[in-house]
mmCIF file of C-alpha atoms in Angstrom:
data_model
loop_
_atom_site.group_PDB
_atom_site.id
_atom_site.type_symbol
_atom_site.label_atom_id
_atom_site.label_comp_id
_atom_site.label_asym_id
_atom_site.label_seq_id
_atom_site.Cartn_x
_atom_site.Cartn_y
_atom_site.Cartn_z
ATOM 1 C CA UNK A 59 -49.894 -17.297 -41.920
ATOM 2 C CA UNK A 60 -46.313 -18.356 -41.313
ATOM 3 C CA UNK A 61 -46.083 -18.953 -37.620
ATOM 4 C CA UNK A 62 -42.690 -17.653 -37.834
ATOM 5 C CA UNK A 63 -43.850 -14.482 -38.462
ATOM 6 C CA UNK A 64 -46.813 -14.110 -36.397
ATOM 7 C CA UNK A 65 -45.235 -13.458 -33.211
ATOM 8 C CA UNK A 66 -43.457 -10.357 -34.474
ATOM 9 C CA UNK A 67 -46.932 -9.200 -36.305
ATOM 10 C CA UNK A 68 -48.538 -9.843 -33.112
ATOM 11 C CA UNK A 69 -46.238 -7.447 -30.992
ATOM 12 C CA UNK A 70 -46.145 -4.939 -34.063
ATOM 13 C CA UNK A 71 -49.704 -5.050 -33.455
ATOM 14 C CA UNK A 72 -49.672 -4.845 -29.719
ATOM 15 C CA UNK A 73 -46.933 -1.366 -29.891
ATOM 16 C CA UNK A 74 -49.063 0.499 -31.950
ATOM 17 C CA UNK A 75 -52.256 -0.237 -29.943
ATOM 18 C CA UNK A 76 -50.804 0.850 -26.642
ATOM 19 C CA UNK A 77 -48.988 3.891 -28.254
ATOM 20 C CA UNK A 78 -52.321 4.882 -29.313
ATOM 21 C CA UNK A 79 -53.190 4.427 -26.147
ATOM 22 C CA UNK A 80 -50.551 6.879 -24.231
ATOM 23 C CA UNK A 81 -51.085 9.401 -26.602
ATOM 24 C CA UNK A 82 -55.237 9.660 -26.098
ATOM 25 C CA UNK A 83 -54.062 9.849 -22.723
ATOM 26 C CA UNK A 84 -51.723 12.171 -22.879
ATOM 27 C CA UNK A 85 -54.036 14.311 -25.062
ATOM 28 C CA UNK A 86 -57.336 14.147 -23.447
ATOM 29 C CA UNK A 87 -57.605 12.587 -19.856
ATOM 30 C CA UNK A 88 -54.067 13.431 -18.200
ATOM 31 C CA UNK A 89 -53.078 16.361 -19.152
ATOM 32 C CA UNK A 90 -55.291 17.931 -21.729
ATOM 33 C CA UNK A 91 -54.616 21.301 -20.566
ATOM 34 C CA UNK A 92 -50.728 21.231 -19.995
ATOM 35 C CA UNK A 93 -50.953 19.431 -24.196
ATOM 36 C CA UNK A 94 -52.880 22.100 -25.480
ATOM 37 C CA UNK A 95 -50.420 24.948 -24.097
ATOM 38 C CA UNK A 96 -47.806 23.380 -26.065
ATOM 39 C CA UNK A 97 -48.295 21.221 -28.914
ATOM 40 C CA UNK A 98 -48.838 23.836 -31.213
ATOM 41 C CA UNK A 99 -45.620 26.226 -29.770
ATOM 42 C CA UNK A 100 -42.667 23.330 -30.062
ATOM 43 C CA UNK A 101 -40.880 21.933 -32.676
ATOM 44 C CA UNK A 102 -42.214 18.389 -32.073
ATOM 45 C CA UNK A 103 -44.830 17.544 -29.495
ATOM 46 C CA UNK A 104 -44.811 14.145 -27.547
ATOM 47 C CA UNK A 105 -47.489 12.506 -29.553
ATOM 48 C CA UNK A 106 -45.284 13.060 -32.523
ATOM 49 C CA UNK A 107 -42.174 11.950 -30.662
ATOM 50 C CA UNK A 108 -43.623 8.741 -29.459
ATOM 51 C CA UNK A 109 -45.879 7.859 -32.641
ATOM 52 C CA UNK A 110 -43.439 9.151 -35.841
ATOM 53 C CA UNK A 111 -40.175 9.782 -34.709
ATOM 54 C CA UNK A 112 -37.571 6.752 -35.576
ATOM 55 C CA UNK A 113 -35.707 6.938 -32.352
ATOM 56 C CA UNK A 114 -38.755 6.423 -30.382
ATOM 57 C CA UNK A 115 -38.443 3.130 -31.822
ATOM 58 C CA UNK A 116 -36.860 1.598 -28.684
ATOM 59 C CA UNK A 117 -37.065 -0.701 -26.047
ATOM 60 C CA UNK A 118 -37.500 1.631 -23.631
ATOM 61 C CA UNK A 119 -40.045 3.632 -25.350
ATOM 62 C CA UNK A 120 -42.176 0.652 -26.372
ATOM 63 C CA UNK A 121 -42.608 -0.618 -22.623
ATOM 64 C CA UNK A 122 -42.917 3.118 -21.207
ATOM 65 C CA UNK A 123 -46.048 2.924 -23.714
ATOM 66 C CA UNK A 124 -47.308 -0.032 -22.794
ATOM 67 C CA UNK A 125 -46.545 0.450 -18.542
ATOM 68 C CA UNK A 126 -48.760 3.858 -19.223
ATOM 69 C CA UNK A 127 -51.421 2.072 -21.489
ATOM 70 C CA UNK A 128 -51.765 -1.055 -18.787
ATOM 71 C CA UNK A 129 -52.082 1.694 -16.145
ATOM 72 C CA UNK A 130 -54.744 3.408 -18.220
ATOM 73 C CA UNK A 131 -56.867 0.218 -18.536
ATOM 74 C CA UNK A 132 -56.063 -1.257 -15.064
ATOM 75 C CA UNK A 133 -57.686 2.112 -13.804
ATOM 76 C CA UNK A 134 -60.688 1.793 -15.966
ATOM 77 C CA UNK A 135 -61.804 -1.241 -15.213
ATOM 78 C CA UNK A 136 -60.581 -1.690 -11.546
ATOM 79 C CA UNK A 137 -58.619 -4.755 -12.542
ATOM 80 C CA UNK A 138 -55.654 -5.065 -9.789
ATOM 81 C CA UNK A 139 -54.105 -8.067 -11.952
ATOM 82 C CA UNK A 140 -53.748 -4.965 -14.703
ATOM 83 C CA UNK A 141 -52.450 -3.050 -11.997
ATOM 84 C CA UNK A 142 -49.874 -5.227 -10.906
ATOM 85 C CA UNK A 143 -48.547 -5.494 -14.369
ATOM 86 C CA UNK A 144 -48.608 -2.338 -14.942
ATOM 87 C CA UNK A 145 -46.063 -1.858 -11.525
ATOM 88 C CA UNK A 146 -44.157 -4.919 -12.864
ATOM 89 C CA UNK A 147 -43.549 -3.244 -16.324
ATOM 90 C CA UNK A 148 -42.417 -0.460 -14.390
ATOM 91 C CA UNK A 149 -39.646 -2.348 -12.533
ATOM 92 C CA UNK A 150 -38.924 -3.495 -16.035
ATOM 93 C CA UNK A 151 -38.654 0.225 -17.457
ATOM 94 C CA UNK A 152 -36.020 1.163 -14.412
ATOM 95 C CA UNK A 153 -33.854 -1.848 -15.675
ATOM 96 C CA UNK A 154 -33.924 -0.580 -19.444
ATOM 97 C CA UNK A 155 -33.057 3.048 -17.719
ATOM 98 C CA UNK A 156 -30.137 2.231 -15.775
ATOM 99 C CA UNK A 157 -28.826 0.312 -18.962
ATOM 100 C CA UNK A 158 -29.397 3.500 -20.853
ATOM 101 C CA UNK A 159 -27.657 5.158 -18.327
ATOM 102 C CA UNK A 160 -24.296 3.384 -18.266
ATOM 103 C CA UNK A 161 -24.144 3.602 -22.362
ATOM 104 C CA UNK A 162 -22.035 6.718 -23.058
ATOM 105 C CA UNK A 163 -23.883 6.939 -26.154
ATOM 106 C CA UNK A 164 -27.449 6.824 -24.477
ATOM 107 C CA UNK A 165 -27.137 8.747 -21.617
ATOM 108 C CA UNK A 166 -27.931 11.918 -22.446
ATOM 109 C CA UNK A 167 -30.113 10.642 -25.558
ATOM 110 C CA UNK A 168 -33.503 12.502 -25.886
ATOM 111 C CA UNK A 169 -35.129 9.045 -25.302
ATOM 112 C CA UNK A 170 -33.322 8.864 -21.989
ATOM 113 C CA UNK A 171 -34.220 12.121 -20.569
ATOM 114 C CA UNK A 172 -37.942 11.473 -21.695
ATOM 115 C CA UNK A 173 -38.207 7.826 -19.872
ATOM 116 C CA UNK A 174 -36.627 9.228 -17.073
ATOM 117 C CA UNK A 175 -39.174 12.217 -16.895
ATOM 118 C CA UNK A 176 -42.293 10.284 -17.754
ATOM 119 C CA UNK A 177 -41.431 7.489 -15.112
ATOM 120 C CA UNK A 178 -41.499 10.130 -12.551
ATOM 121 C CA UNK A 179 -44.928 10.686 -13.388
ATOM 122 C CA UNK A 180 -46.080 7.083 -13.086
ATOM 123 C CA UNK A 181 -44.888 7.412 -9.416
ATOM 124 C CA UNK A 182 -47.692 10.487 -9.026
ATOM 125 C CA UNK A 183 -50.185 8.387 -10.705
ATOM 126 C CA UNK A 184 -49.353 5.021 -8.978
ATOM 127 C CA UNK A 185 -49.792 6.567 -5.792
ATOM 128 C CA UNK A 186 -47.907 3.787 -3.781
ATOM 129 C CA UNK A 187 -44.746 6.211 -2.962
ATOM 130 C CA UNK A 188 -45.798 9.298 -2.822
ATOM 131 C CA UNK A 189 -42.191 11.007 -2.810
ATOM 132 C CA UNK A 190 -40.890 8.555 -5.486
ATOM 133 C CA UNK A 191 -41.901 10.919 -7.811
ATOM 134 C CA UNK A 192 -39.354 13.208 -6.002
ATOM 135 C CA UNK A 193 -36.694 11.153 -5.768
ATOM 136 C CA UNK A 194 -36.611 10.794 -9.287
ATOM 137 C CA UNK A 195 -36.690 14.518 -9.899
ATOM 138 C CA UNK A 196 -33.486 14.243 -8.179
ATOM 139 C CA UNK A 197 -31.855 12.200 -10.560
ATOM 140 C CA UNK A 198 -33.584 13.625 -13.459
ATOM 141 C CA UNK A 199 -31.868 17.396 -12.943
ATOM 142 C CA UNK A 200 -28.378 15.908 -12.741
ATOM 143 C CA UNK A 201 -29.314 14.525 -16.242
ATOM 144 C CA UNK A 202 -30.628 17.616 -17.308
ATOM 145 C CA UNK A 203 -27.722 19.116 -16.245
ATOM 146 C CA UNK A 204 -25.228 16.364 -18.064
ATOM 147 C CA UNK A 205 -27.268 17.546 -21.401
ATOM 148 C CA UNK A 206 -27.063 20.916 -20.759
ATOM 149 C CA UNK A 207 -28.726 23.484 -22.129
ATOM 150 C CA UNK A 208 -28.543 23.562 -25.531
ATOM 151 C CA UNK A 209 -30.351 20.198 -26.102
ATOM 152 C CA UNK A 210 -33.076 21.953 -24.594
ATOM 153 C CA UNK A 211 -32.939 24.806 -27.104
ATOM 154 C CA UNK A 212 -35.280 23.220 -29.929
ATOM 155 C CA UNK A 213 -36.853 19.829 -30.769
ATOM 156 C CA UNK A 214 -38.505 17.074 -28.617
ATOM 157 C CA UNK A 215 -35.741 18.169 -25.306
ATOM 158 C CA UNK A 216 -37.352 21.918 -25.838
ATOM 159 C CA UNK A 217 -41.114 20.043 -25.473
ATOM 160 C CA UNK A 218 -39.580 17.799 -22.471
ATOM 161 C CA UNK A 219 -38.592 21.034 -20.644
ATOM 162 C CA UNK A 220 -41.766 23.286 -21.331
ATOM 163 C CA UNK A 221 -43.523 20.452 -19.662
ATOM 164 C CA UNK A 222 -41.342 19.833 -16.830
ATOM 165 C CA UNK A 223 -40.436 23.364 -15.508
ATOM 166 C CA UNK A 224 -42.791 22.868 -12.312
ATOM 167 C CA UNK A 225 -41.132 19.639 -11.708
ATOM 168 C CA UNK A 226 -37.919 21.211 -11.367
ATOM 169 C CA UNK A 227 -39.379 24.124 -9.701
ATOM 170 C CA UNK A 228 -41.252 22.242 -6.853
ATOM 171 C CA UNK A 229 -38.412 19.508 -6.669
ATOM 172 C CA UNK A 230 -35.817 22.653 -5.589
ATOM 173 C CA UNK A 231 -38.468 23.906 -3.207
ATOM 174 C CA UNK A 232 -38.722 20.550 -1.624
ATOM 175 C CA UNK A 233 -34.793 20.151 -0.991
ATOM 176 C CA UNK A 234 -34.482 23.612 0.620
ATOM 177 C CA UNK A 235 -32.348 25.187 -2.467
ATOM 178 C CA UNK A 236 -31.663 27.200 -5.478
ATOM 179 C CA UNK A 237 -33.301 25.847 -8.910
ATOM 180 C CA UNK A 238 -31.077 24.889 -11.746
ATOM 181 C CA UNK A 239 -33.481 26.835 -13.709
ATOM 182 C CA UNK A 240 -32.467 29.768 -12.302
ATOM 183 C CA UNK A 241 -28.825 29.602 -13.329
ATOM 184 C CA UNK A 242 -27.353 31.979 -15.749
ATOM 185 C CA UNK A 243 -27.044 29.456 -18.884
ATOM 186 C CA UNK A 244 -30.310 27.614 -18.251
ATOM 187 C CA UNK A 245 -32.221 31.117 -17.877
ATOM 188 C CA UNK A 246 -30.295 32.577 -20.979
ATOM 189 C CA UNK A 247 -31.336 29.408 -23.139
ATOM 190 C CA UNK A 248 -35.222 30.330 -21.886
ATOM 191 C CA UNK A 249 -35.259 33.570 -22.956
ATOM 192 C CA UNK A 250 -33.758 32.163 -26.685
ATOM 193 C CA UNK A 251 -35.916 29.829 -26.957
ATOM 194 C CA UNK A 252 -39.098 32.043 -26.367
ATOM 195 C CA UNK A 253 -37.709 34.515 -28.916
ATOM 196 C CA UNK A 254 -37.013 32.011 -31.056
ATOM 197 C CA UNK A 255 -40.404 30.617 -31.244
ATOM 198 C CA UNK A 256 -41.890 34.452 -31.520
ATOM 199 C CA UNK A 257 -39.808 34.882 -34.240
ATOM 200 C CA UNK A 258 -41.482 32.389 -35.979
ATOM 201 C CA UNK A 259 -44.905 33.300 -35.135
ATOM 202 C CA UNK A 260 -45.868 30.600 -31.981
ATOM 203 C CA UNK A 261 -46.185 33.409 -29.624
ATOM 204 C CA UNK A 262 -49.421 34.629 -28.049
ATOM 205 C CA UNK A 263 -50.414 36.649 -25.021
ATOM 206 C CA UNK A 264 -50.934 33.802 -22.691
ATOM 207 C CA UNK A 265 -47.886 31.789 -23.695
ATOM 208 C CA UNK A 266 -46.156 35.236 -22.994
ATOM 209 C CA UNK A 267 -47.534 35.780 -19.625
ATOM 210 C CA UNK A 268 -47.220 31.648 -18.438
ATOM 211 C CA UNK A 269 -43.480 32.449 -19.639
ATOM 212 C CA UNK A 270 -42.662 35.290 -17.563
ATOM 213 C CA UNK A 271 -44.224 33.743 -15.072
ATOM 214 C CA UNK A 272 -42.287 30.954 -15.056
ATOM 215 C CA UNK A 273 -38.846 33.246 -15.600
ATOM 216 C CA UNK A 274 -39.529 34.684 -12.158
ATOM 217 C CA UNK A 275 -40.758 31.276 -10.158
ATOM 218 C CA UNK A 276 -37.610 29.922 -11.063
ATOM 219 C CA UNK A 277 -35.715 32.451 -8.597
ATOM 220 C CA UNK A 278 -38.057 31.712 -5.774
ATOM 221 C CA UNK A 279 -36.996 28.638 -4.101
ATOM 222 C CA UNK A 280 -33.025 30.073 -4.277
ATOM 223 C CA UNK A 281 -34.455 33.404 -2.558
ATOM 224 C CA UNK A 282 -36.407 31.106 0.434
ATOM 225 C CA UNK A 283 -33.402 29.010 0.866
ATOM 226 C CA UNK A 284 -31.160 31.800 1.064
ATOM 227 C CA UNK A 285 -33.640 33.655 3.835
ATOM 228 C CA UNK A 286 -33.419 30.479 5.611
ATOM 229 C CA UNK A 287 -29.437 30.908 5.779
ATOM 230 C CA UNK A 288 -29.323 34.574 6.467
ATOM 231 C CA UNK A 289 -31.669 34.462 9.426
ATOM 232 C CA UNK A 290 -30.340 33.240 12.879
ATOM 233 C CA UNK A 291 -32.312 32.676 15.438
ATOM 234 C CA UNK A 292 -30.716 33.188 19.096
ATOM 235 C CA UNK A 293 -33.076 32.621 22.051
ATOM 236 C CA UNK A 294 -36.304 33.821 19.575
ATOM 237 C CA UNK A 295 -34.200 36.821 18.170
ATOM 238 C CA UNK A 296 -33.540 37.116 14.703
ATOM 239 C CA UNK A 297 -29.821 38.391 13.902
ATOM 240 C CA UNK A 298 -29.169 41.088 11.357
ATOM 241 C CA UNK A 299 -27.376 39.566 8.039
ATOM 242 C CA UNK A 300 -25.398 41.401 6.007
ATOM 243 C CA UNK A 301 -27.290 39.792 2.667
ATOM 244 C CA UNK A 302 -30.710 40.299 4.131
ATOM 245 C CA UNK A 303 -31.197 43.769 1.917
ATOM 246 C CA UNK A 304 -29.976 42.294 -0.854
ATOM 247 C CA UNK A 305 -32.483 39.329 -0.793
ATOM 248 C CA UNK A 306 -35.446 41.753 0.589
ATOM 249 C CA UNK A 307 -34.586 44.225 -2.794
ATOM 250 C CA UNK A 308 -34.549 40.763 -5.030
ATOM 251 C CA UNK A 309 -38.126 39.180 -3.089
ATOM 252 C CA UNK A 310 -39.717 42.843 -3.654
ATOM 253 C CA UNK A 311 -38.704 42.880 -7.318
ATOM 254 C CA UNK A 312 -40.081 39.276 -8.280
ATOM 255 C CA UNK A 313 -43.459 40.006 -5.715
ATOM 256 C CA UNK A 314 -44.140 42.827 -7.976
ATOM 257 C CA UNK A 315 -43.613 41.293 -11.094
ATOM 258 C CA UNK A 316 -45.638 38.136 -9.820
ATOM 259 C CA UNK A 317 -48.767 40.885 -8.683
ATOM 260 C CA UNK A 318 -48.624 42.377 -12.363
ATOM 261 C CA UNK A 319 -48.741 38.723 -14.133
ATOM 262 C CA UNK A 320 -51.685 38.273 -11.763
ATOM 263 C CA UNK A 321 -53.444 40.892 -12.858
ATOM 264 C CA UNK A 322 -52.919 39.613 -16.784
ATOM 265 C CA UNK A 323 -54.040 36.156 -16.152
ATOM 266 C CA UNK A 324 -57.205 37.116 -14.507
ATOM 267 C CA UNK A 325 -57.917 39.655 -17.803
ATOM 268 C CA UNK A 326 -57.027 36.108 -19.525
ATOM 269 C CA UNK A 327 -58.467 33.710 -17.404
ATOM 270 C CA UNK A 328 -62.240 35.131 -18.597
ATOM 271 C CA UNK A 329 -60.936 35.359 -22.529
ATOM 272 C CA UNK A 330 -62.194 32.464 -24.834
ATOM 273 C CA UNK A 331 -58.865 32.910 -26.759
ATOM 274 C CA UNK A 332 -55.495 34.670 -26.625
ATOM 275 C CA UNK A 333 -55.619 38.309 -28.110
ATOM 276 C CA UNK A 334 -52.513 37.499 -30.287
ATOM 277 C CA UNK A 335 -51.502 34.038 -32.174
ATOM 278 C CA UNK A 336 -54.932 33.123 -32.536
ATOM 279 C CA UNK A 337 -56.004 29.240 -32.764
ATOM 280 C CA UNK A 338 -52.233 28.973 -30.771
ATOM 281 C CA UNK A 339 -53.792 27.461 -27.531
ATOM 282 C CA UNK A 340 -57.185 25.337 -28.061
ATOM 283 C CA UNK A 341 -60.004 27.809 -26.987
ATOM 284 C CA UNK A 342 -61.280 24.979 -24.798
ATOM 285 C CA UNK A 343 -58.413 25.305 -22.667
ATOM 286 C CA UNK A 344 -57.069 28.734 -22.478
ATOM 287 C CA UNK A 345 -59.265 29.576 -18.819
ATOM 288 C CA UNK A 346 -57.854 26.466 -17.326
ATOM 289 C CA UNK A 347 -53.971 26.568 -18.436
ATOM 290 C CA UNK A 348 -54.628 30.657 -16.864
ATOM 291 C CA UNK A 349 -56.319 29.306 -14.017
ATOM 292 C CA UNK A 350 -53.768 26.903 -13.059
ATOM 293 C CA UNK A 351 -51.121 29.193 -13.698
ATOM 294 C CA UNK A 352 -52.495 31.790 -11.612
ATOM 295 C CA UNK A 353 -52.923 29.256 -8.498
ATOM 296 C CA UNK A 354 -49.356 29.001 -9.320
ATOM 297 C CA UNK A 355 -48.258 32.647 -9.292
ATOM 298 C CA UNK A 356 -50.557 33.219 -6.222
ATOM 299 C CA UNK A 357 -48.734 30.392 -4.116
ATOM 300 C CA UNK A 358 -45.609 31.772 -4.569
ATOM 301 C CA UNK A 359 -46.264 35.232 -3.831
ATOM 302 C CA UNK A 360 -47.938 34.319 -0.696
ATOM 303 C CA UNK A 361 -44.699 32.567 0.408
ATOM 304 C CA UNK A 362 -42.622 35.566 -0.483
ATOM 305 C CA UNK A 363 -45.085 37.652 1.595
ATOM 306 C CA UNK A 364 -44.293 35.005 4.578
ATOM 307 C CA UNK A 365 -40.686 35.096 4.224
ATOM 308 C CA UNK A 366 -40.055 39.422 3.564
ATOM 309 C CA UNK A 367 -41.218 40.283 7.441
ATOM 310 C CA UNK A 368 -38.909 37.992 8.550
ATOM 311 C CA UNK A 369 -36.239 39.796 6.386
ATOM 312 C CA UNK A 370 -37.026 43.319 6.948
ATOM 313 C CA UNK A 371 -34.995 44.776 9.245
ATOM 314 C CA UNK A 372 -37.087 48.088 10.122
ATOM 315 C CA UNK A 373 -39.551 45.634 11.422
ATOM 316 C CA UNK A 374 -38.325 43.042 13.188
ATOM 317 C CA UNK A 375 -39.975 39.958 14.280
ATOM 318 C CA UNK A 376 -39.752 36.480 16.454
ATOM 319 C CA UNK A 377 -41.503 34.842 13.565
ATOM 320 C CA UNK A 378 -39.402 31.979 11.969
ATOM 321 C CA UNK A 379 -38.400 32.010 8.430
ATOM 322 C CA UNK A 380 -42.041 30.981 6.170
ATOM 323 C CA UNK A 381 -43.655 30.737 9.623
ATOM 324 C CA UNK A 382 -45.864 27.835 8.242
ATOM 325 C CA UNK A 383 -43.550 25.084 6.890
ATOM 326 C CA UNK A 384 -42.925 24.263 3.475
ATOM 327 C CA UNK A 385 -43.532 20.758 2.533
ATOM 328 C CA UNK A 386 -45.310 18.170 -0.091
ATOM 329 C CA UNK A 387 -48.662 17.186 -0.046
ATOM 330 C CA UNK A 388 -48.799 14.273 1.938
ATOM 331 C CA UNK A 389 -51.595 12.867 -0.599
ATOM 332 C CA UNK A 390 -50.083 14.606 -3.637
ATOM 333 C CA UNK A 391 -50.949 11.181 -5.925
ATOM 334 C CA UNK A 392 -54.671 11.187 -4.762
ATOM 335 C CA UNK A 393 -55.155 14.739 -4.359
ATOM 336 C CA UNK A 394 -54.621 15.500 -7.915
ATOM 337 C CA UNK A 395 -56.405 12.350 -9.203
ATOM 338 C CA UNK A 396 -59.292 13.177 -6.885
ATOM 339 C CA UNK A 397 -60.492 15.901 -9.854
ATOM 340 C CA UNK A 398 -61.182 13.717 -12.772
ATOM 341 C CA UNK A 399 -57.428 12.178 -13.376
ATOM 342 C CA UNK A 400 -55.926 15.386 -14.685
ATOM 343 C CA UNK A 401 -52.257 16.329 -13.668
ATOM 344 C CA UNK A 402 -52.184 19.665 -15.717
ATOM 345 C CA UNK A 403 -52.304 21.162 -12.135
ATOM 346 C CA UNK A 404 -49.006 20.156 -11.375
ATOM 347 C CA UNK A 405 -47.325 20.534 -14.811
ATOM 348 C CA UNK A 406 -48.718 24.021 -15.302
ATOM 349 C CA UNK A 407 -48.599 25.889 -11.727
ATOM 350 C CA UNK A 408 -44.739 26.274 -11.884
ATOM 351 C CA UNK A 409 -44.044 23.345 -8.922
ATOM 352 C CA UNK A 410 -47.044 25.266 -6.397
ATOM 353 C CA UNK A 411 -49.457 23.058 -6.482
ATOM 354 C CA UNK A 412 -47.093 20.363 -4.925
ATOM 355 C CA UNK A 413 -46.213 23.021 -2.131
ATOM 356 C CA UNK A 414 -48.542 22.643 0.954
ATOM 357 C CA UNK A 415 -48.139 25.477 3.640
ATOM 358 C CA UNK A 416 -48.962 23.523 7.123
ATOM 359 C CA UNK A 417 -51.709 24.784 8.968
#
């Protein structure tokens, strides 16, 4: 063999194997679940993306590949010198980012936005910072919002966001403020893009229900932050504010529609399949994406039923605003790796499950 050659083979060689890799995990041990919701609804699912599509073709997809796939076999066979390399490719993956970043023409690329989103995730499965997945989320919705919305509207950016919503959900909840998903152009493009794909026959009853759901979560962490600013406390009494009926009617409204979606994901947590769009989720997973959406939806409205006493003004109270505090999980890496490695309870309970209401 010409030795010329043989270096490039061997790489060629090297790529596919670990892209093989990240999509077995992707598809079966890390989020099997949060896959099966989705693959067969979008456009183009990640597996695609990374394994077909030309413009995966990159530097910085070939080493997110292989810093997932070292991970992967690191973990498997305890090997800490795998681990380490793994961490090391990671360092090498933020370089390749930031480079992307300052290019005009790669900054908002779809190949970007999905490095960027997928190395937040290697922070929750690392486990060595556990808010470095957050502080990435940071950075990750001021790219989202330099896209926009439209290149969210269809293709591998419509997959990235399906995915991601709880990310954006729980990262908002975290920094005491509204959700970008929640304003007018990002919740208008939602509701196209779920008609859009009904249109064309990839709706079903639970991808109907995990929408709505998801439509109303969105609001939440606005509505909490806002009760935060309209309530003053002054020696233990809470001051009347002019906005608190407002926000009480709003809270109400989305607690009601949040009880009625809980009623339609237990009826579909105990189905084997979706009563319409049949074969669109995998049977094997349709009780766990409706369990862990309903852990979601239950989360939530157990905050809102924290923070509407304190709002209600024919019953006043001393209590502060969410009387328990509102926080992430200390041991939010571990915790969710503790069940078997899966992280479809993060990606599919709309941003709850990394909400932890203190004791």
């Amino acid at each position: 063999m010409d030795n010329i050659h043989a270096p490039n083979l061997a790489a060629k060689s090297l790529d596919l194997q670990t892209r093989e890799i990240f999509n077995t995990l992707v598809s079966t041990i890390l989020f099997p679940a949060t896959y099966a919701a989705f693959y067969k609804r979008v456009d183009q699912d990640i597996i695609a993306f990374v394994r077909d599509d030309r413009r995966a073709q990159c530097p910085d997809i070939e080493w997110l590949v292989r810093c997932y796939a070292t991970w992967y076999l690191a973990k498997k066979h305890n090997d800490e010198a795998k681990l380490a390399e793994s961490r090391y490719i990671y360092t090498v993956l933020l370089r390749y980012l930031r480079l992307s970043l300052d290019d005009p023409r790669r900054r908002t690329a779809d190949t970007t936005f999905a490095t960027a989103l997928l190395l937040a995730v290697y922070e929750v499965l690392d486990g060595c910072n556990p808010d470095g997945w957050l502080v990435h989320m940071t950075g990750i919705k001021e790219l989202l919002r330099l896209r926009g919305p439209a290149a969210h509207f269809r293709g591998i950016g419509r997959t990235l966001f399906l995915a991601c919503r709880g990310f954006f959900i729980a990262e908002a909840f975290v920094n005491q403020e509204g959700c970008i998903l929640a304003e007018p152009d990002w919740v208008n493009m939602s509701a196209r893009a779920f008609e859009r794909e009904e249109r064309v026959g990839r709706g079903s009853t639970l991808v109907s229900i995990i929408d709505q759901a998801y439509r109303e979560a969105v609001y939440v962490p606005g509505l909490v932050a806002q009760a935060r600013g309209a309530i003053q406390l002054d020696g233990g009494v809470i001051q009347e504010s002019l906005s608190k009926g407002a926000l009480c009617t709003q809270i109400r409204r989305i607690r009601g529609a949040l009880q009625t979606l809980t009623r339609q994901l237990n009826r579909s947590s105990n189905r084997v399949a979706s009563r319409s769009g049949a074969g669109l989720v995998d049977s094997r997973y349709t009780a766990s994406i409706a369990r862990y959406n309903l852990q979601g939806v239950r989360a939530i409205e157990a905050l809102l039923d924290q923070v509407l006493p304190t709002l209600d003004a024919a019953n006043p109270t001393t209590q502060a605003v969410c009387g328990r505090s509102v926080s992430i999980y200390p041991s939010v890496c571990r915790r969710v790796l503790a069940g078997g490695g899966s992280l479809d309870d993060m990606f599919l309970s709309m941003g709850a499950m990394a909400i932890c209401m203190d004791r």
